[in-house]
PDB file of C-alpha atoms in Angstrom:
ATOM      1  CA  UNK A  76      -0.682  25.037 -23.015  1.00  0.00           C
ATOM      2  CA  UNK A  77       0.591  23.981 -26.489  1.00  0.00           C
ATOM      3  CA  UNK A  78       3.744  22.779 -24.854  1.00  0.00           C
ATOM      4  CA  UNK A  79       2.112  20.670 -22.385  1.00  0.00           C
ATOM      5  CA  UNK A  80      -0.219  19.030 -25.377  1.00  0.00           C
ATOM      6  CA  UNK A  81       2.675  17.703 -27.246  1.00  0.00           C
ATOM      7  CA  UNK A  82       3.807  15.824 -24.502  1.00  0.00           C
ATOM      8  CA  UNK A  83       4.353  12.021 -24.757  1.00  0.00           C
ATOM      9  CA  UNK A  84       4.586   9.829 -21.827  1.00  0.00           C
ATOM     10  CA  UNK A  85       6.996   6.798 -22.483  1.00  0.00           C
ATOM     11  CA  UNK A  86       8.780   4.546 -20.933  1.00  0.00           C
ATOM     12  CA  UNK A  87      12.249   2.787 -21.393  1.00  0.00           C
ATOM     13  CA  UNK A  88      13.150   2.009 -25.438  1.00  0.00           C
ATOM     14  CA  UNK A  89      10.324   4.537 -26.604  1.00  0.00           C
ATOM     15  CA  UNK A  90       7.379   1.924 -25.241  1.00  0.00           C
ATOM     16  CA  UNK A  91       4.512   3.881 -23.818  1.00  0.00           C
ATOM     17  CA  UNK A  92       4.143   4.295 -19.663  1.00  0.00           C
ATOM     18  CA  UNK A  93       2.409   1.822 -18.295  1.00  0.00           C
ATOM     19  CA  UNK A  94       0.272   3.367 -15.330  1.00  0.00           C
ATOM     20  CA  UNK A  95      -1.033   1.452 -12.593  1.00  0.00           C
ATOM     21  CA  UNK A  96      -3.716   3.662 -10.844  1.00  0.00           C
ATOM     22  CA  UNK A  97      -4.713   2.343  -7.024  1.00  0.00           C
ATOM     23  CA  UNK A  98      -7.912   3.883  -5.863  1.00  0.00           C
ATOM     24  CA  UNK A  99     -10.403   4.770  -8.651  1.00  0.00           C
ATOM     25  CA  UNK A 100     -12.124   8.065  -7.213  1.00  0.00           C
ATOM     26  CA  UNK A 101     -12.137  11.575  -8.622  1.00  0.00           C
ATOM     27  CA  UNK A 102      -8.710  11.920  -8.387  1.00  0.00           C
ATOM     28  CA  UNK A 103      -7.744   8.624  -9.528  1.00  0.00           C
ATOM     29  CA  UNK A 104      -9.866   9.218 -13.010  1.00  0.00           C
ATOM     30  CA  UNK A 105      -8.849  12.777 -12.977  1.00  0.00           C
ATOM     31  CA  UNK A 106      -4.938  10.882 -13.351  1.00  0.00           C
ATOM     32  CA  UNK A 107      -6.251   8.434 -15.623  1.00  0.00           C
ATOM     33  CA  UNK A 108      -7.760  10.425 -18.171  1.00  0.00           C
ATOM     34  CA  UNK A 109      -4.540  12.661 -17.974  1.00  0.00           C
ATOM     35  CA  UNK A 110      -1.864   9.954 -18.633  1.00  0.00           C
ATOM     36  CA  UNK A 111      -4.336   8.617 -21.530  1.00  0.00           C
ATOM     37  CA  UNK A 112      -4.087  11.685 -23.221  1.00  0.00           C
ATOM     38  CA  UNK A 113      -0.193  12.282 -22.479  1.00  0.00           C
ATOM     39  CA  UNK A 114      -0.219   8.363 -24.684  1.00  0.00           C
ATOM     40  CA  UNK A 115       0.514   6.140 -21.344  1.00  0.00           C
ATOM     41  CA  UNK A 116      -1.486   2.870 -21.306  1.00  0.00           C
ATOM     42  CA  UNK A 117      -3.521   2.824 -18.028  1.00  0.00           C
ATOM     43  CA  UNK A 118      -5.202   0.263 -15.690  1.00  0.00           C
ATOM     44  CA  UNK A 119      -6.981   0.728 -12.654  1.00  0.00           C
ATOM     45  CA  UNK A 120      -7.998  -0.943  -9.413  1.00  0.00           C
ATOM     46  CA  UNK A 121     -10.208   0.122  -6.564  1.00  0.00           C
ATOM     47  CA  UNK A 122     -11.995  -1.168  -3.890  1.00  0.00           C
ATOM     48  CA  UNK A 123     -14.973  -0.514  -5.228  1.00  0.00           C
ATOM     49  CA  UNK A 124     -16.314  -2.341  -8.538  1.00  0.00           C
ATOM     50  CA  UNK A 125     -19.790  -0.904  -9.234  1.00  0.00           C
ATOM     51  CA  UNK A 126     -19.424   1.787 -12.432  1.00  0.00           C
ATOM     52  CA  UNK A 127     -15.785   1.616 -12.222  1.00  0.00           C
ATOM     53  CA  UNK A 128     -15.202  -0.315 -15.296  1.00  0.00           C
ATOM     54  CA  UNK A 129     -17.075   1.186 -17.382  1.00  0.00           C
ATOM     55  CA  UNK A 130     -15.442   4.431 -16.393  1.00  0.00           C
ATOM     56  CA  UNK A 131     -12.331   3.137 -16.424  1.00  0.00           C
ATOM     57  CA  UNK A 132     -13.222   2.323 -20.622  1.00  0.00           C
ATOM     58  CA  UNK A 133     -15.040   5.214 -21.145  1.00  0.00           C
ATOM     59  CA  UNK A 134     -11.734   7.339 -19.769  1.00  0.00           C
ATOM     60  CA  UNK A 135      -9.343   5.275 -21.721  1.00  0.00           C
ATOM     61  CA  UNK A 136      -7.733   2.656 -19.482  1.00  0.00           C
ATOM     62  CA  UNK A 137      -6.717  -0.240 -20.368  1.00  0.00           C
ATOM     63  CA  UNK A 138      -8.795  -1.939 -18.353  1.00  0.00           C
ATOM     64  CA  UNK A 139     -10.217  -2.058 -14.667  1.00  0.00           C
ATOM     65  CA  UNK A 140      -9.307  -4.609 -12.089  1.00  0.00           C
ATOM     66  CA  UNK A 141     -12.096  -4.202  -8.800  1.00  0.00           C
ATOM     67  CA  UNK A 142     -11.200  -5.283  -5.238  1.00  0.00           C
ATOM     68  CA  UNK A 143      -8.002  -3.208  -5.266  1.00  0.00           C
ATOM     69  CA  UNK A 144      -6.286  -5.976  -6.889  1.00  0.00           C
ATOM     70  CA  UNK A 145      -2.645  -4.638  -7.200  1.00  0.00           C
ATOM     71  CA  UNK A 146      -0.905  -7.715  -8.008  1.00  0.00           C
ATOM     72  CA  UNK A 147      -2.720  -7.791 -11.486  1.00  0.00           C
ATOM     73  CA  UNK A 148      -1.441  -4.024 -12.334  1.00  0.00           C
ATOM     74  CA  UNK A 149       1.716  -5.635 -11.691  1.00  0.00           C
ATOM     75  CA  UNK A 150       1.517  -9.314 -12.941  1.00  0.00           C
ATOM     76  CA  UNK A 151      -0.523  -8.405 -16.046  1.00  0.00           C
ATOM     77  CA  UNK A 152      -0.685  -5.168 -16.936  1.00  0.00           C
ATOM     78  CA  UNK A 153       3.353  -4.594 -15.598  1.00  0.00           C
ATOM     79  CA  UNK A 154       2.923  -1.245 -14.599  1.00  0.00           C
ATOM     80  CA  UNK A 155       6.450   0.872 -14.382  1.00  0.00           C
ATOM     81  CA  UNK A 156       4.383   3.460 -12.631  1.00  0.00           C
ATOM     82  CA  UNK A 157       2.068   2.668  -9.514  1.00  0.00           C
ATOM     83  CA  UNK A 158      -0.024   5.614  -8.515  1.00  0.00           C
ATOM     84  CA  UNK A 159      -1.799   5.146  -4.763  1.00  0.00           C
ATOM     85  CA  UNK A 160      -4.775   7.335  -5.109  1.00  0.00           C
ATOM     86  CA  UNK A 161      -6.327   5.957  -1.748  1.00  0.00           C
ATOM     87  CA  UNK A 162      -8.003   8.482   1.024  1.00  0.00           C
ATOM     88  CA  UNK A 163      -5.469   9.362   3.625  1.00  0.00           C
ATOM     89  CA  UNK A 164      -7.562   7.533   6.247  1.00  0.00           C
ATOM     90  CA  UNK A 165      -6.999   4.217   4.509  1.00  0.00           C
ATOM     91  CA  UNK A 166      -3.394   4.768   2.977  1.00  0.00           C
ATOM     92  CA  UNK A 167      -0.898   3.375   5.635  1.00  0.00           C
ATOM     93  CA  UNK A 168      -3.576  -0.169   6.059  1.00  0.00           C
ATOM     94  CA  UNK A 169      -3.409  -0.306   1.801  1.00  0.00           C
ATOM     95  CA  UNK A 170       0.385   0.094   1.813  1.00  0.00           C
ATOM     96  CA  UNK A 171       0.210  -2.523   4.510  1.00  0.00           C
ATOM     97  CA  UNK A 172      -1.880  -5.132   2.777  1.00  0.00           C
ATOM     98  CA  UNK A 173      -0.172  -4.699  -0.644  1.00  0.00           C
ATOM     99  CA  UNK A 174       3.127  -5.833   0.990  1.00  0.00           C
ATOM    100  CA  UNK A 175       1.788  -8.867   2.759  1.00  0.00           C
ATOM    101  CA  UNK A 176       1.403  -9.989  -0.749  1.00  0.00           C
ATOM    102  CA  UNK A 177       4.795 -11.967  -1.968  1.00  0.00           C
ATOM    103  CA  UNK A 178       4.754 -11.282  -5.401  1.00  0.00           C
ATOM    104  CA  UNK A 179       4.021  -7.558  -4.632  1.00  0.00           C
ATOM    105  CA  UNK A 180       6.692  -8.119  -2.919  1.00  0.00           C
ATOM    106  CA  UNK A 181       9.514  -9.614  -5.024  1.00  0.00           C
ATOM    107  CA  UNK A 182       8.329  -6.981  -7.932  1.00  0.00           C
ATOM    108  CA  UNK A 183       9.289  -3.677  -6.079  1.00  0.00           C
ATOM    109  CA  UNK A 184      12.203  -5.287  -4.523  1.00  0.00           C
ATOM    110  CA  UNK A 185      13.537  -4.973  -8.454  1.00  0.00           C
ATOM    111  CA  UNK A 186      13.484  -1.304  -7.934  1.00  0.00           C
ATOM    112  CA  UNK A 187      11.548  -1.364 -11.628  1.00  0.00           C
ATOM    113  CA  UNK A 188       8.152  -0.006 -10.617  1.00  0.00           C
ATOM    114  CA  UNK A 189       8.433   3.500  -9.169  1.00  0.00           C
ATOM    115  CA  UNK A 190       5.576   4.362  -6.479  1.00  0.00           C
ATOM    116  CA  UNK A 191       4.019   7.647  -6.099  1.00  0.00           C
ATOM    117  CA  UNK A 192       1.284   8.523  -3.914  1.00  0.00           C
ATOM    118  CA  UNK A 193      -1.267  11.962  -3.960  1.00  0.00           C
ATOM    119  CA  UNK A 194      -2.123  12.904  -0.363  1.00  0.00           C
ATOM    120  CA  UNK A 195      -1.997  16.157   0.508  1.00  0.00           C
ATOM    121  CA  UNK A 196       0.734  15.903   3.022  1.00  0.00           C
ATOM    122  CA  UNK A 197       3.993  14.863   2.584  1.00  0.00           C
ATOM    123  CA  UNK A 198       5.521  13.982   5.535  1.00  0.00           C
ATOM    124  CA  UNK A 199       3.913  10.883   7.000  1.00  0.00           C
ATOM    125  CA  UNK A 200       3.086   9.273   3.524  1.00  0.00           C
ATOM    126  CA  UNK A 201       7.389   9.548   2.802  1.00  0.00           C
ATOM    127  CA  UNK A 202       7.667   7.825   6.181  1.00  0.00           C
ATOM    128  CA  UNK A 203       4.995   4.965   5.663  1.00  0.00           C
ATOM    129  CA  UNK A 204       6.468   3.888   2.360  1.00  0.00           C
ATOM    130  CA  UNK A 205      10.376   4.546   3.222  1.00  0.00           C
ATOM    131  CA  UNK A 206       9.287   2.189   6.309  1.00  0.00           C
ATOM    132  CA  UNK A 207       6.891  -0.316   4.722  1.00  0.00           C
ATOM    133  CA  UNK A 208       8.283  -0.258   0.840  1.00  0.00           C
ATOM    134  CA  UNK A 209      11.330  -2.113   0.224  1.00  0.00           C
ATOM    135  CA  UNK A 210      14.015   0.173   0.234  1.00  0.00           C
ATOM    136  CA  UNK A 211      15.204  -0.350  -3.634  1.00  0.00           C
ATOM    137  CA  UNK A 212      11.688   0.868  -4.490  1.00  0.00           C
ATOM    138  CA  UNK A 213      11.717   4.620  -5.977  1.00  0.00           C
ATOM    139  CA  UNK A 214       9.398   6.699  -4.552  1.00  0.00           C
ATOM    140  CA  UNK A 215       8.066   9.872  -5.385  1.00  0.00           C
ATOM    141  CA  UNK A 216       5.335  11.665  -2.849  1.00  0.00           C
ATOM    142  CA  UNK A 217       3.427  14.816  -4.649  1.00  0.00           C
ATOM    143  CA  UNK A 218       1.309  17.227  -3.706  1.00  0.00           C
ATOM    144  CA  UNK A 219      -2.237  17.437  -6.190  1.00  0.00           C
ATOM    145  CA  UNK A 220      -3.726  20.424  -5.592  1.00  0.00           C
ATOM    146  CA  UNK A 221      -6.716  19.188  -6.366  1.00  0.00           C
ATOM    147  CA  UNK A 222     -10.302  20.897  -5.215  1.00  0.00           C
ATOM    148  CA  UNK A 223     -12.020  19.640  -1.910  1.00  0.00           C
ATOM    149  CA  UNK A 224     -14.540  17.270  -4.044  1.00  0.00           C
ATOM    150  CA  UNK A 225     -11.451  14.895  -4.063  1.00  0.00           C
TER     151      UNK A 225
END
């Protein structure tokens, strides 16, 4: 809609959104070529390395980071938004992993970086992050409608 087009995406004192996107599937460069548009500077990270960067240019990140290297969205990129894209199967183990890492860690425990995740069911990824994020982290869980190719 017209509306929607002349939306901007910033964050604090006018600065574009930075956009940290976790898991670099369809749905992951669906996201990524939608906050591009909306003006938000993106980076992405995946497990996966092979094509990813160059999608991740061609789409309009920022640039791509491969084995699902988090702490650089945060260290150099400094995401305010971190969006877990991961498959349901592997989602609680990711959220796991990323906060074995320290400096993970200490950023989210600022309450700075809000975390939002794109399963398709709410209940259970709200209860893995209220349980495994630290508690000063905002969260926000959505639901993507997206198509079964996801």
């Amino acid at each position: 809609s017209e509306a929607a087009s002349q939306v901007v995406v910033v964050g604090k004192k006018g600065n574009p959104l930075r956009v940290g996107i976790v898991g670099f599937g369809n749905f992951g460069k669906f996201l990524a070529e939608k906050f591009v548009s909306l003006g938000a500077r993106v980076w992405s990270t995946s497990r996966s390395a092979k094509g990813n960067r160059e999608a991740a240019i061609r789409l309009g990140c920022v640039d791509f980071f491969p084995e699902m290297n988090i702490r650089r969205l945060i260290e150099e990129a400094k995401v305010n938004v971190l969006v877990l894209c991961m498959s349901i199967m592997s989602f609680e183990q990711s959220v796991k992993q990323m906060m074995e890492d320290k400096g993970i860690l200490q950023a989210l425990e600022t309450g700075k970086i809000l975390v939002t995740e794109v399963l398709s069911v709410k209940e259970w990824p709200k209860k893995v992050l209220m349980k495994l994020l630290p508690s000063s982290t905002p969260i926000v869980c959505t639901h993507p409608m997206f198509g079964p190719e996801s």
